[in-house]
Tab-separated table of C-alpha atoms and ligand atoms in Angstrom:
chain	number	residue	atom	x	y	z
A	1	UNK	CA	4.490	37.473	-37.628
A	2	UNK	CA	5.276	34.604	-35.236
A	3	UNK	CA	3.811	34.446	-31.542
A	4	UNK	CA	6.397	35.598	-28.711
A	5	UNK	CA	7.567	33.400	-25.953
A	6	UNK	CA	9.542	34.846	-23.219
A	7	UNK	CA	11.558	32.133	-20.971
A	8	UNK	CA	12.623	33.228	-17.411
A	9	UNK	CA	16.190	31.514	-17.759
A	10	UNK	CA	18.271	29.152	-19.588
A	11	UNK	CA	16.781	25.338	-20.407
A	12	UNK	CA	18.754	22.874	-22.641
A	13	UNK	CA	19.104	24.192	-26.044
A	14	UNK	CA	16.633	21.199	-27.661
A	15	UNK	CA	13.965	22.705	-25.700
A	16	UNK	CA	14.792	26.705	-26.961
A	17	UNK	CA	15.195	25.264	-30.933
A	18	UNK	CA	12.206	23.458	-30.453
A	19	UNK	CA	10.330	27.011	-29.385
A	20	UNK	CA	12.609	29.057	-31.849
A	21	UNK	CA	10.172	26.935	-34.655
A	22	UNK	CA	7.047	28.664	-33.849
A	23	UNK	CA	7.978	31.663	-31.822
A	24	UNK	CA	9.919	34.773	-32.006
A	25	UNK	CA	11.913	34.189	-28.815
A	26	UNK	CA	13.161	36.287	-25.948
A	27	UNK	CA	15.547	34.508	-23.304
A	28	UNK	CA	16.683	35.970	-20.035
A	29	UNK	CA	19.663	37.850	-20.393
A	30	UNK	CA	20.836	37.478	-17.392
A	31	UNK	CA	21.826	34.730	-15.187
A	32	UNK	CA	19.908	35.454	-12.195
A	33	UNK	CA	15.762	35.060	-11.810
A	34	UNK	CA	13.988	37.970	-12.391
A	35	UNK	CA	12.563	40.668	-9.844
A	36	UNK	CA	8.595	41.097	-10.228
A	37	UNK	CA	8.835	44.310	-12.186
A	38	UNK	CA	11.027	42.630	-14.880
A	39	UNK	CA	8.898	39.261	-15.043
A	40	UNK	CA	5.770	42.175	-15.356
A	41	UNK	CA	7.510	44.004	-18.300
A	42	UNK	CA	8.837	40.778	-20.081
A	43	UNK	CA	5.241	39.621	-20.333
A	44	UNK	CA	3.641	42.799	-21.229
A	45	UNK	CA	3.551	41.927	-24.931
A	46	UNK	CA	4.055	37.823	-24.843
A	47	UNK	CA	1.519	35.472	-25.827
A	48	UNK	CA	3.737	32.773	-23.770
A	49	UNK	CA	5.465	32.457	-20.996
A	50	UNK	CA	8.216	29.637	-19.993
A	51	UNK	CA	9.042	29.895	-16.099
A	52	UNK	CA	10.689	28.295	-13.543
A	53	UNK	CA	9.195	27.109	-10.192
A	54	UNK	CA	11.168	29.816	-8.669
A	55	UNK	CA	8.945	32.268	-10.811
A	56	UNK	CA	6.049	33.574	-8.766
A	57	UNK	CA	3.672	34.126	-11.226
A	58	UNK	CA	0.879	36.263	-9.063
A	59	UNK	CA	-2.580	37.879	-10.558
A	60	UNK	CA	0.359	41.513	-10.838
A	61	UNK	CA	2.483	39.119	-13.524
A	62	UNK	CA	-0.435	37.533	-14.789
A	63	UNK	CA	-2.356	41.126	-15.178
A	64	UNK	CA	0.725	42.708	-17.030
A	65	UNK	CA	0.145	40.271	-19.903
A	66	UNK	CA	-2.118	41.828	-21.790
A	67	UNK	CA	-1.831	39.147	-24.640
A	68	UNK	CA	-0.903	36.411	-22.572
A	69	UNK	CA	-2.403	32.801	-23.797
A	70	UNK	CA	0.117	30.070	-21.987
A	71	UNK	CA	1.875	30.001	-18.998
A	72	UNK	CA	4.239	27.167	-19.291
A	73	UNK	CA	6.032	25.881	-16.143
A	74	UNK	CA	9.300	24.362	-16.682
A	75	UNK	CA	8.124	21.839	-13.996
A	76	UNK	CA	5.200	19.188	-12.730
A	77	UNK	CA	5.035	21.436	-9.275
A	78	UNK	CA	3.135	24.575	-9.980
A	79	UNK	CA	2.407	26.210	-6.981
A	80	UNK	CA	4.231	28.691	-7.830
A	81	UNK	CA	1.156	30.164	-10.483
A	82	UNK	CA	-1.879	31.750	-9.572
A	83	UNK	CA	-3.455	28.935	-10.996
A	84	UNK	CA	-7.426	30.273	-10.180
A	85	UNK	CA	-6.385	33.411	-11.384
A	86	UNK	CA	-4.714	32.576	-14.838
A	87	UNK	CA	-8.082	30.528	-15.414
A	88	UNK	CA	-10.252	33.785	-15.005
A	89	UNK	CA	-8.488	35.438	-17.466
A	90	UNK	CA	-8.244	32.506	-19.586
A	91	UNK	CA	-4.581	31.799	-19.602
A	92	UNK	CA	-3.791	28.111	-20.042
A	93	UNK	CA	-1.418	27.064	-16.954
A	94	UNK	CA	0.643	24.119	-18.122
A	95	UNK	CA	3.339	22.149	-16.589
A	96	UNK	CA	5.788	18.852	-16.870
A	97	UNK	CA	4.077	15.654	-15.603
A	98	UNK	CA	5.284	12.291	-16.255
A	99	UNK	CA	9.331	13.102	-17.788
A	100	UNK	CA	10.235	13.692	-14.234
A	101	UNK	CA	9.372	11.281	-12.405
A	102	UNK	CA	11.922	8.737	-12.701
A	103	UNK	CA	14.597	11.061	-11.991
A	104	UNK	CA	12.699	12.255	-8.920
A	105	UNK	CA	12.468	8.841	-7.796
A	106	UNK	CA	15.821	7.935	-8.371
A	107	UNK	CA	17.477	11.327	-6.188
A	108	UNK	CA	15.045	10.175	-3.170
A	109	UNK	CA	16.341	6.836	-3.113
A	110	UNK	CA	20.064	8.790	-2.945
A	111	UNK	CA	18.728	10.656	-0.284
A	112	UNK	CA	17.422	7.586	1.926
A	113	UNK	CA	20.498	5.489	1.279
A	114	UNK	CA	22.700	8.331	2.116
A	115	UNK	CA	21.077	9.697	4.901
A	116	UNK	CA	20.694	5.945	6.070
A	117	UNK	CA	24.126	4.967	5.928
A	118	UNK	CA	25.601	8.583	7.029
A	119	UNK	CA	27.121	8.807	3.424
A	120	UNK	CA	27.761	12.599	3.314
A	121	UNK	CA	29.303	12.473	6.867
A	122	UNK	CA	31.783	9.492	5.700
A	123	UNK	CA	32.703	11.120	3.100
A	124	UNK	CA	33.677	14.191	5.081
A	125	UNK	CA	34.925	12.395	7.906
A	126	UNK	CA	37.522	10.826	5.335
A	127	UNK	CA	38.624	13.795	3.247
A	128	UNK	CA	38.406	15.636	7.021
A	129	UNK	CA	41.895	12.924	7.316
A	130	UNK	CA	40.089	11.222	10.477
A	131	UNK	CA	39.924	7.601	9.041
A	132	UNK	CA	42.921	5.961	10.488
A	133	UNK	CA	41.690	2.477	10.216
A	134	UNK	CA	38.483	0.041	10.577
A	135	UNK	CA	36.849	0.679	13.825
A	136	UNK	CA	33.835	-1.540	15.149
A	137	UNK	CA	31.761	1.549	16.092
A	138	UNK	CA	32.667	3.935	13.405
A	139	UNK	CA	29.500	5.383	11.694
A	140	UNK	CA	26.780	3.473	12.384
A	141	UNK	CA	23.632	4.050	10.659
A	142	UNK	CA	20.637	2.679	10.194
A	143	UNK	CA	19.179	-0.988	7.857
A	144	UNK	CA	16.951	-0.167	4.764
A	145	UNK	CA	16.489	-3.793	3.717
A	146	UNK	CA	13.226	-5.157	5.037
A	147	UNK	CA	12.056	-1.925	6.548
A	148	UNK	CA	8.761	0.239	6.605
A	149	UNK	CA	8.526	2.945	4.068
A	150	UNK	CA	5.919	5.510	4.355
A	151	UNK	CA	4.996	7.341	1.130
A	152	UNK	CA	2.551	10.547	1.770
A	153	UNK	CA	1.423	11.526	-1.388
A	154	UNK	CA	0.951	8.303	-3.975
A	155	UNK	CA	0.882	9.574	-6.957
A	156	UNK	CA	3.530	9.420	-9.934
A	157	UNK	CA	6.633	9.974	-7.857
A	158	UNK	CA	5.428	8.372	-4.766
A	159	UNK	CA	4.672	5.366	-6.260
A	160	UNK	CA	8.133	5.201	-8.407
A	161	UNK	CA	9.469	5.259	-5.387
A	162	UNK	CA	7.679	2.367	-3.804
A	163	UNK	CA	8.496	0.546	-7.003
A	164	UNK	CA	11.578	1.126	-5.903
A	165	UNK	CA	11.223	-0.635	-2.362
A	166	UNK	CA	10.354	-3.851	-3.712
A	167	UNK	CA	14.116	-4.567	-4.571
A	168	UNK	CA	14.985	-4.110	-0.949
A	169	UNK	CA	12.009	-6.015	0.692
A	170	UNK	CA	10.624	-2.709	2.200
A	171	UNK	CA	7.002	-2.683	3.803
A	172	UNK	CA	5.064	-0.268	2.100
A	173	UNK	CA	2.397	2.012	3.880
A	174	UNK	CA	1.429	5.038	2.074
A	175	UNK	CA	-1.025	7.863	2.883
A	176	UNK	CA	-3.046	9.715	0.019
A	177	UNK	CA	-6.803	10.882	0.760
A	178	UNK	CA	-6.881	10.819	-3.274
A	179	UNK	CA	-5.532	7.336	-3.819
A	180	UNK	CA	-7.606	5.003	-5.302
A	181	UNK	CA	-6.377	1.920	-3.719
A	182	UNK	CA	-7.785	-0.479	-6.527
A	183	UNK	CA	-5.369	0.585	-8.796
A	184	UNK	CA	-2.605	-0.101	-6.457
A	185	UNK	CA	-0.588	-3.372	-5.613
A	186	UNK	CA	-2.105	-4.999	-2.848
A	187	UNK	CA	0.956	-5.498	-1.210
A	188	UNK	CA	1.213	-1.353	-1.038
A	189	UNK	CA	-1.030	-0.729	2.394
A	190	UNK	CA	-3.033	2.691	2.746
A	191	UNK	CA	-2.615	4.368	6.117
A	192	UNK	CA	-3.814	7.123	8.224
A	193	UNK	CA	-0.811	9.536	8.788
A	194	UNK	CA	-0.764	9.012	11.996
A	195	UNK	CA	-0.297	4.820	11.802
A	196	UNK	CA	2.224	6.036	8.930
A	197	UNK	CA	4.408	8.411	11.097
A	198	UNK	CA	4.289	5.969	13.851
A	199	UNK	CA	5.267	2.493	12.007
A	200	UNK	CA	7.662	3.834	9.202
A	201	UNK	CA	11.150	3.720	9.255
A	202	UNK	CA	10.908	6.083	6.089
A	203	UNK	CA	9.148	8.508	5.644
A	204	UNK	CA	8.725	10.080	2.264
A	205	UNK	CA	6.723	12.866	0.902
A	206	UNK	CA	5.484	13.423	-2.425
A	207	UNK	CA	2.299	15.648	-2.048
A	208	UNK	CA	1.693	18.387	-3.629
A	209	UNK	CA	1.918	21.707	-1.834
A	210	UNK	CA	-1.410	23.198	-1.321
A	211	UNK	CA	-3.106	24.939	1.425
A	212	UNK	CA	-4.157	21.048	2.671
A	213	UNK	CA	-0.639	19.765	3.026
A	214	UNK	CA	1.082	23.280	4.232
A	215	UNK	CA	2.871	22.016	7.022
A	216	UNK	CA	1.658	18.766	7.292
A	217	UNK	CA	4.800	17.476	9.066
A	218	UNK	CA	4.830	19.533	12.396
A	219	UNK	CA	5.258	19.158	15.817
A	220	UNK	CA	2.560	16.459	16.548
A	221	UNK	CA	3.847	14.119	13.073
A	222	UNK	CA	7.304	14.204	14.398
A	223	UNK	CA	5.919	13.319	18.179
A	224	UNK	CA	4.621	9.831	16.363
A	225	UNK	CA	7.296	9.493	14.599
A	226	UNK	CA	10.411	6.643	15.898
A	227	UNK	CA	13.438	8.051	17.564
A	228	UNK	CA	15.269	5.818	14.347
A	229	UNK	CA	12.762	7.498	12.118
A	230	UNK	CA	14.292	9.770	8.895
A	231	UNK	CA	12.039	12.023	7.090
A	232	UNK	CA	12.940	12.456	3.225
A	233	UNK	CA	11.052	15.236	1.530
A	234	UNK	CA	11.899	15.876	-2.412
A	235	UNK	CA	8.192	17.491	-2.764
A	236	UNK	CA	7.969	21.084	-1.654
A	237	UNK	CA	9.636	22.673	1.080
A	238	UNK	CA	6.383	24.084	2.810
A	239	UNK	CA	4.906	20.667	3.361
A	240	UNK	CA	7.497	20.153	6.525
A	241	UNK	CA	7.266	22.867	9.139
A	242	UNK	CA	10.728	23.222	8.939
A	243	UNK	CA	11.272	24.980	12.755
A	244	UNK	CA	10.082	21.997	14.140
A	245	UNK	CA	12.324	19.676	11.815
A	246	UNK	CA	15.449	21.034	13.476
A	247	UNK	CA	14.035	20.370	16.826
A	248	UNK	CA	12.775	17.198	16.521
A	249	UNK	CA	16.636	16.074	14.796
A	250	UNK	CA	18.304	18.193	17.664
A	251	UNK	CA	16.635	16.377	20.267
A	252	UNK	CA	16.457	13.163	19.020
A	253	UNK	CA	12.658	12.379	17.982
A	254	UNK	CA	13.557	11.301	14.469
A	255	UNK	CA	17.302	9.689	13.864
A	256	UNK	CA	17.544	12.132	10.525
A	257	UNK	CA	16.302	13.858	7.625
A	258	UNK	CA	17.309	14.221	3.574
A	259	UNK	CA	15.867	17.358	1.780
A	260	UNK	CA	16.149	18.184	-1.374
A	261	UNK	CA	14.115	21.209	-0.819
A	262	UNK	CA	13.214	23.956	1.987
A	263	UNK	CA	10.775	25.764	3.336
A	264	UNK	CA	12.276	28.825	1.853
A	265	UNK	CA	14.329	28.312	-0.540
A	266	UNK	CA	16.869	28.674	-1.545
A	267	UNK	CA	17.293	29.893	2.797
A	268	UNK	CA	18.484	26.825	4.418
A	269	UNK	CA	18.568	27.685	8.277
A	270	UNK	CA	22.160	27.666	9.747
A	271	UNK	CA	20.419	25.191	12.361
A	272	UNK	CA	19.659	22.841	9.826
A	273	UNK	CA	23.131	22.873	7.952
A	274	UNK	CA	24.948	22.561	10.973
A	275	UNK	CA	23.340	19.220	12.032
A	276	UNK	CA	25.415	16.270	10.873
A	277	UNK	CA	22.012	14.319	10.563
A	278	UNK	CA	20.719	15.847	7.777
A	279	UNK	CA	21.778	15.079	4.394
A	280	UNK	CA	20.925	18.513	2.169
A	281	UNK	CA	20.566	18.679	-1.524
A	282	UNK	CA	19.641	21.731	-3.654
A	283	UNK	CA	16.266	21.063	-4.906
A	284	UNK	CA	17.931	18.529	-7.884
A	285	UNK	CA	15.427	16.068	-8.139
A	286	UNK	CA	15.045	16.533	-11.384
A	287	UNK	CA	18.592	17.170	-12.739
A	288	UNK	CA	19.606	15.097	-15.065
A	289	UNK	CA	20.618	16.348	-18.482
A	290	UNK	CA	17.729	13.444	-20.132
A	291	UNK	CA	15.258	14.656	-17.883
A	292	UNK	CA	15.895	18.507	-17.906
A	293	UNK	CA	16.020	17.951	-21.653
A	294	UNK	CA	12.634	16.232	-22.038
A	295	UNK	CA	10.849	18.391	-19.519
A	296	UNK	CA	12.213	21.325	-21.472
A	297	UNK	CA	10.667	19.910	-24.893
A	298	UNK	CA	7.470	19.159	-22.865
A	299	UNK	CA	7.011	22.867	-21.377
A	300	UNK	CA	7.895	24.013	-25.360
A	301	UNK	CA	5.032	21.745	-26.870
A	302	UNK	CA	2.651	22.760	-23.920
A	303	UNK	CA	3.549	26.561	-25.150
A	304	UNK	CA	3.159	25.691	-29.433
A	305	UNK	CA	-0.080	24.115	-28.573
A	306	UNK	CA	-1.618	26.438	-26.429
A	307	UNK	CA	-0.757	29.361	-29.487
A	308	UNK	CA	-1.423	27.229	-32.405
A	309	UNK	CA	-4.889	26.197	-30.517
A	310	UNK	CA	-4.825	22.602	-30.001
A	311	UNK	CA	-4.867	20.980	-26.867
A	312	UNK	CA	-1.730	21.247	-24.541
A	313	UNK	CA	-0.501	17.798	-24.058
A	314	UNK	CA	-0.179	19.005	-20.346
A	315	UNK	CA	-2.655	21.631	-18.886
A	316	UNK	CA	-3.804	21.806	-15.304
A	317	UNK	CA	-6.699	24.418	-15.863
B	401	DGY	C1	9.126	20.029	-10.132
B	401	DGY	O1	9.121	19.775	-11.343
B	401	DGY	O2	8.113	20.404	-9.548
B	401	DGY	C2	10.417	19.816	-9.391
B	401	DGY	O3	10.405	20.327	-8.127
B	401	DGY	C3	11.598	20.323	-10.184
B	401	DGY	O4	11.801	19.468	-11.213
């Protein structure tokens, strides 16, 4: 009799043949995340589970599998598991390092280019029928070439991203308690947050969310922070303390901000959306079809492993 995997939703079809090899598989019927009682029942007799980052996989979820070997998360983030938990019971907690990084890299350059050069408001302003000619003052934004970038959190991601810089002569500062700066270029300069938030033009965040970096971007950050400074956070929502975001754009203590995810998502504050200065994405970092497709395959060969008893090629417990 094969192993069962249950997966919480859809994820491109290499990814499900891939599982269909080893396990007896169970999808998500519908198309809509699960409520806690159905993400308890659907792992009651599983000895995997494949879930998104929008899964909360508590000690209730982790408790109802009674079989349970391998939670697999269908992404490199995984605050979303009971991670300490899963460990006590002896559940292997796996996740999607590495495939996504590019692609992560790649949307937060979008989002300082666009929220930069006031892209998204262009755009509208155009199809709004307002453009009725070059004007001298129309839409200024803001110079990326040969500016400071700030990176908070230098590890796979943030330093794609200050790979990245290189091509348009950026400064780079970055901030990582963790980083060990001998393994860095030279040229890349580590920073207190403070001297970050106060000399970056950029300032990008790529920590992890954990109880250390839950609102690490609050009132006092944004205080040091330029009046031409624009925050870019692809990481986690939580890491930004989101209320005083909207008042440090409304007043004018940063310039403006591109997020690609929220503090509760998917909630994005009417305050927030109604601020031209902020450029808003739906936590896509990740989305391309290459990338969803090999971070699929990954969170499959995490699961066969973890059942067939070899070592996961990506396990964070
Ligand atoms: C992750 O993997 O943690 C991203 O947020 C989604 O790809």
């Amino acid at each position: 009799m094969k192993p069962l995997i249950f997966v919480t939703k859809r994820i491109p079809q290499p990814a499900l043949d891939r599982l269909a090899e080893v396990f007896e598989l169970r999808l998500n019927p519908q198309d809509k995340a699960l409520s806690k009682q159905q993400l308890c029942e659907a792992v009651g007799n599983a000895d995997a589970l494949l879930c998104l980052l929008t899964d909360s996989i508590d000690r209730d979820v982790l408790s109802a599998g009674t079989r349970l070997k391998c939670v697999s998360n269908y992404a490199v983030g995984f605050n979303n598991i009971d991670v300490e938990f899963a460990t006590q019971r002896g559940i292997a907690v796996c996740n999607t390092p590495g495939v996504l990084t590019e692609s992560t890299a790649d949307l937060t350059w979008a989002l300082i280019m666009s929220s930069a050069r006031r892209i998204v408001e262009s755009d509208n302003y155009l199809r709004a029928g307002s453009f009725t000619g070059w004007e001298p003052m129309l839409m200024l934004g803001h110079d990326v070439f040969a500016k400071t970038l700030g990176i908070v959190g230098m590890g796979r991601i943030g330093q794609a991203v200050a790979r990245r810089a290189a091509g348009f002569s950026m400064r780079v500062l970055y901030h990582d308690p963790a980083a060990d700066a001998a393994s860095l270029p030279a040229e890349w300069q580590a920073a207190t947050l403070e001297q970050l938030c106060r000399e970056s033009d950029f300032i990008s965040l790529h920590a992890p969310l954990t109880p250390q970096t839950h609102h690490l971007i609050g009132k006092e950050q944004f205080a040091w922070m330029k009046p031409s400074a624009i925050l870019i956070n692809t990481a986690r929502g939580p890491i930004v303390d989101e209320t005083a975001l909207i008042d440090a754009l409304q007043t004018g203590k940063i310039a403006a901000c591109g997020l690609d995810v929220f503090e509760n998502e998917p909630e994005v504050p009417a305050a927030l959306r109604d601020l031209p200065n902020a450029v808003l994405l739906p936590h896509i970092g990740s989305a391309s079809l290459e990338t969803r497709t090999k971070m699929g395959l990954l969170a499959a060969e995490n699961a066969i492993a973890v059942v067939l008893g070899k070592q996961p090629p990506a396990r964070v417990n």
